[in-house]
CSV table of C-alpha atoms in Angstrom, one decimal:
chain,number,residue,atom,x,y,z
F,1357,MET,CA,-15.3,3.6,0.3
F,1358,GLU,CA,-16.0,2.7,4.0
F,1359,ARG,CA,-14.1,-0.6,3.5
F,1360,ARG,CA,-11.1,1.2,2.0
F,1361,ASN,CA,-11.1,3.8,4.8
F,1362,LEU,CA,-11.2,1.1,7.4
F,1363,PHE,CA,-8.4,-0.8,5.7
F,1364,LEU,CA,-6.2,2.3,5.5
F,1365,ARG,CA,-6.9,3.2,9.1
F,1366,ILE,CA,-5.9,-0.3,10.2
F,1367,VAL,CA,-2.7,-0.2,8.2
F,1368,GLY,CA,-1.9,3.3,9.3
F,1369,PHE,CA,-2.5,2.6,13.0
F,1370,SER,CA,-0.5,-0.7,12.7
F,1371,ILE,CA,2.5,1.2,11.3
F,1372,LEU,CA,2.3,3.9,13.9
F,1373,ALA,CA,1.8,1.4,16.8
F,1374,SER,CA,4.7,-0.7,15.6
F,1375,VAL,CA,7.0,2.2,15.3
F,1376,VAL,CA,6.2,3.5,18.7
F,1377,TYR,CA,6.7,0.0,20.1
F,1378,GLY,CA,10.0,-0.3,18.2
F,1379,ILE,CA,11.4,3.0,19.5
F,1380,VAL,CA,10.4,2.2,23.2
F,1381,HIS,CA,11.8,-1.3,22.9
F,1382,ASP,CA,15.1,-0.1,21.3
F,1383,MET,CA,15.4,2.7,23.9
F,1384,ILE,CA,15.9,-0.1,26.4
F,1385,THR,CA,18.0,-2.4,24.3
F,1386,ALA,CA,20.2,0.4,22.8
F,1387,HIS,CA,21.0,1.7,26.2
F,1388,TYR,CA,21.6,-1.9,27.5
F,1389,CYS,CA,23.9,-2.8,24.5
F,1390,PRO,CA,24.7,-0.1,22.0
F,1391,ALA,CA,27.1,-2.5,20.2
F,1392,TYR,CA,24.1,-4.6,19.1
F,1393,PHE,CA,23.0,-1.8,16.7
F,1394,LEU,CA,26.5,-1.3,15.2
F,1395,PRO,CA,28.7,-3.2,12.8
F,1396,PRO,CA,29.3,-6.1,12.5
F,1397,HIS,CA,25.9,-6.9,13.9
F,1398,HIS,CA,24.0,-4.2,11.9
F,1399,VAL,CA,24.7,-1.9,9.1
F,1400,ILE,CA,25.4,1.8,9.8
F,1401,ILE,CA,22.2,3.9,9.0
F,1402,ILE,CA,23.4,7.0,10.8
F,1403,ASP,CA,27.0,7.7,11.9
F,1404,THR,CA,26.5,7.6,15.7
F,1405,GLU,CA,27.1,5.4,18.7
F,1406,VAL,CA,24.6,7.4,20.9
F,1407,PRO,CA,22.1,4.9,22.2
F,1408,PHE,CA,19.2,7.5,22.0
F,1409,PHE,CA,19.7,8.0,18.2
F,1410,LEU,CA,20.4,4.4,17.5
F,1411,ALA,CA,17.0,3.6,19.2
F,1412,LEU,CA,15.2,6.2,17.2
F,1413,ILE,CA,16.5,5.2,13.9
F,1414,TRP,CA,16.4,1.4,14.4
F,1415,GLY,CA,13.0,1.7,16.2
F,1416,VAL,CA,11.6,3.0,13.0
F,1417,VAL,CA,13.6,1.0,10.4
F,1418,ALA,CA,13.1,-2.4,12.1
F,1419,THR,CA,9.4,-2.1,12.8
F,1420,PHE,CA,7.5,0.1,10.2
F,1421,TRP,CA,7.6,-2.7,7.6
F,1422,MET,CA,6.2,-5.3,10.1
F,1423,GLY,CA,3.4,-2.9,10.9
F,1424,ALA,CA,2.7,-2.4,7.2
F,1425,ILE,CA,2.7,-6.1,6.4
F,1426,PHE,CA,0.6,-7.2,9.4
F,1427,GLY,CA,-1.6,-4.1,9.1
F,1428,ALA,CA,-2.4,-5.0,5.5
F,1429,MET,CA,-3.1,-8.6,6.5
F,1430,VAL,CA,-5.4,-7.7,9.4
F,1431,GLY,CA,-6.9,-4.9,7.3
F,1432,THR,CA,-7.8,-7.4,4.6
F,1433,CYS,CA,-9.3,-9.8,7.2
F,1434,ALA,CA,-11.3,-6.8,8.6
F,1435,VAL,CA,-12.9,-5.7,5.4
F,1436,ALA,CA,-12.9,-8.6,2.8
F,1437,GLY,CA,-16.2,-10.3,1.9
F,1438,ARG,CA,-19.8,-9.6,2.9
F,1439,LEU,CA,-19.4,-9.9,6.7
F,1440,PRO,CA,-19.9,-6.8,8.8
F,1441,LEU,CA,-16.7,-4.7,9.1
F,1442,LEU,CA,-14.5,-5.0,12.1
F,1443,PRO,CA,-15.1,-2.0,14.3
F,1444,PHE,CA,-11.8,0.1,14.3
F,1445,PRO,CA,-11.9,0.7,18.1
F,1446,ARG,CA,-12.0,-3.0,18.8
F,1447,PHE,CA,-9.0,-3.5,16.5
F,1448,LYS,CA,-7.1,-0.7,18.2
F,1449,LYS,CA,-7.7,-2.1,21.6
F,1450,MET,CA,-6.7,-5.6,20.6
F,1451,LEU,CA,-3.5,-4.4,18.8
F,1452,ILE,CA,-2.4,-2.4,21.9
F,1453,ARG,CA,-3.0,-5.5,24.1
F,1454,CYS,CA,-0.9,-7.6,21.7
F,1455,LEU,CA,1.9,-5.0,21.8
F,1456,VAL,CA,1.8,-4.8,25.6
F,1457,ILE,CA,2.0,-8.5,25.9
F,1458,THR,CA,4.9,-8.6,23.4
F,1459,PHE,CA,6.7,-5.9,25.3
F,1460,ILE,CA,6.3,-7.7,28.7
F,1461,LEU,CA,7.6,-11.0,27.2
F,1462,ALA,CA,10.5,-9.2,25.6
F,1463,MET,CA,11.5,-7.5,28.8
F,1464,VAL,CA,11.1,-10.8,30.8
F,1465,ALA,CA,13.4,-12.4,28.2
F,1466,LEU,CA,15.9,-9.5,28.6
F,1467,ILE,CA,15.9,-9.8,32.4
F,1468,GLY,CA,15.9,-13.6,32.4
F,1469,VAL,CA,18.8,-14.0,29.9
F,1470,HIS,CA,20.7,-11.3,31.7
F,1471,LEU,CA,20.3,-13.1,35.0
F,1472,ILE,CA,21.4,-16.4,33.4
F,1473,GLY,CA,24.4,-14.5,32.1
F,1474,ASP,CA,25.2,-13.4,35.7
F,1475,ILE,CA,25.2,-17.1,36.7
F,1476,ALA,CA,27.5,-18.0,33.8
F,1477,LYS,CA,29.7,-15.1,34.5
F,1478,ALA,CA,30.1,-16.1,38.2
F,1479,GLN,CA,31.1,-19.6,37.1
F,1480,SER,CA,33.6,-18.7,34.4
F,1481,THR,CA,36.2,-16.1,33.8
F,1482,SER,CA,35.8,-16.4,30.1
F,1483,VAL,CA,32.4,-14.6,29.8
F,1484,ILE,CA,33.0,-11.3,28.3
F,1485,GLU,CA,30.5,-8.6,29.4
F,1486,GLU,CA,29.9,-7.2,25.9
F,1487,ASP,CA,29.3,-10.6,24.4
F,1488,ARG,CA,26.8,-11.4,27.1
F,1489,ARG,CA,25.0,-8.1,26.5
F,1490,LEU,CA,24.9,-8.8,22.7
F,1491,VAL,CA,23.3,-12.2,23.4
F,1492,VAL,CA,20.8,-10.6,25.7
F,1493,ALA,CA,19.9,-7.9,23.2
F,1494,ALA,CA,19.6,-10.5,20.4
F,1495,VAL,CA,17.4,-12.8,22.4
F,1496,THR,CA,15.2,-9.8,23.4
F,1497,HIS,CA,14.8,-8.8,19.8
F,1498,GLY,CA,14.1,-12.4,18.8
F,1499,VAL,CA,11.4,-12.7,21.3
F,1500,SER,CA,9.8,-9.5,20.1
F,1501,TYR,CA,9.9,-10.6,16.4
F,1502,PHE,CA,8.5,-14.0,17.2
F,1503,VAL,CA,5.7,-12.8,19.5
F,1504,SER,CA,4.9,-10.0,17.0
F,1505,ALA,CA,4.6,-12.5,14.2
F,1506,VAL,CA,2.3,-14.8,16.3
F,1507,SER,CA,0.3,-11.7,17.4
F,1508,GLY,CA,-0.2,-10.7,13.7
F,1509,ILE,CA,-1.5,-14.1,12.8
F,1510,PHE,CA,-3.7,-14.0,15.9
F,1511,LEU,CA,-5.1,-10.6,15.0
F,1512,CYS,CA,-6.1,-11.9,11.5
F,1513,ILE,CA,-7.9,-14.9,12.9
F,1514,TRP,CA,-9.4,-12.7,15.7
F,1515,ALA,CA,-10.7,-10.2,13.1
F,1516,VAL,CA,-12.5,-12.9,11.1
F,1517,VAL,CA,-14.0,-14.5,14.2
F,1518,VAL,CA,-15.3,-11.1,15.4
F,1519,ARG,CA,-16.8,-10.4,12.0
F,1520,PHE,CA,-18.6,-13.8,12.1
F,1521,LYS,CA,-19.9,-13.1,15.5
F,1522,LEU,CA,-21.2,-9.7,14.4
F,1523,ALA,CA,-22.9,-11.3,11.4
F,1524,ARG,CA,-24.5,-13.9,13.7
F,1525,SER,CA,-25.7,-11.3,16.2
F,1526,ASN,CA,-27.1,-9.2,13.3
F,1527,GLU,CA,-29.0,-12.2,12.0
F,1528,THR,CA,-30.4,-13.0,15.5
F,1529,ALA,CA,-31.5,-9.4,15.9
F,1530,GLU,CA,-33.2,-9.4,12.4
F,1531,SER,CA,-35.1,-12.6,13.1
F,1532,ARG,CA,-36.8,-11.2,16.2
C-alpha cells in the first residue's frame, strides 16, 4: 500500500508540475508568437487567437502526458524492488530543480535565438518578423522538450542511486 501511494503521489505531482511548467512556458511563448500555436503549425483545440487562452490550453495539452510518462517511470524507479522507498520530499525538490533548470535553458534559448535573429534581420531585408518569431518559439519548445526528456531519465537514475545510498546507510546503521 505504501509503495502504491508513493507511486501515485510521484505520478500526480509530476503531472501537476509539468502542467504548471507548460502553462508558464507557454504564457511567454504564446505572447511572443501566437502564430506558433495556430494552424498550420498546430491544430485548433479552441477557436481563439488570444495568447492567454492559447497558453492555458497548450500548456496543459502539451505537458500532462510527459508528466504522466516520466512520473510513471520515476515512480517505478522509486518503489520497485526491495530497496528503501525514495522519500517523496526529496523527489519533489529534485523535480522542481529540474524544471527550473529546464525553464532557464529554454528562456536562454529564446533570448539567444531572438538576438541571433536580430543580427540576421539587420544584415538582410528578406527576414520576415513572423517567421523569425516562429523559429524562436519552435527552438524554445524544442529545448524544453529535450531538457525535459534528459531530466526525466536523470530523475530515474537519481531515484535508484538515492535508494541504494539509503540501503547502504541502513546497513551501516544496523551493523553498529
